Amino acid sequence: QAWEQKQEKQRQIFAEMLHFNVESQRLKDQQRERERLEDERVLEQQRQKAEREAALEAEQEQLRLEKEKELARLRATQERAQDWQAELDALRAKRNQEAADREWRRRELEKARRKVELEQQLRQDQLEQVAQKEQYLAMQVEQDRQEFQRVLRAHQEQLEREKLEREQRELRQRAHAEDLRRQIQELRQQRERERVAFIEEGRQQELE
């Protein structure tokens, strides 16, 4: 009976252990299932987020392309407008240049006409002044001739005076040089006489 109780006790323990193992396995399976569902939920959220981001990026790319198309259209429109404005400016500049050329030709013609009239008047004035100029020039030539003769005579006289003064100065310089040479010669002779006298006096003293 004790052995049976022990066997029964062991069966109960084994049954409890088996139940515990089954329950533990069931709890582990539930935990794995929850984790799997959580992973699937997270993956689904990430997939939806990626889809939303891709859709947003595609939408932004579409907006960017449409904006670039609009900018290109606006630039083309602006370039056409600039081309039209450039053509208008070129046409206006051409018209202004033509008007300026006409005005310039008119002024040149008027200037040429006034120049011809002025030249005619100048020639007339020159013809009227020729006789007066010839008479004046004849008088001026005579006055210049007389002035030249006077200046020439004064110059010749000045040359003669300078020549005479130069000759006199040279004579004085030569006389002065000759006098200096004479004085030097006399001084040398005087020193020679003194030297001879000094030597003679020394000889006399030695004899004494």
XYZ file of C-alpha atoms in Angstrom, residues 1-11:
11
model
C 0.000 0.000 0.000
C 2.820 2.370 0.749
C 4.392 1.457 -2.524
C 1.122 2.140 -4.360
C 0.836 5.477 -2.616
C 4.333 6.251 -3.685
C 3.533 5.193 -7.239
C 0.392 7.308 -7.157
C 2.347 10.218 -5.811
C 4.873 9.826 -8.607
C 2.111 9.639 -11.212
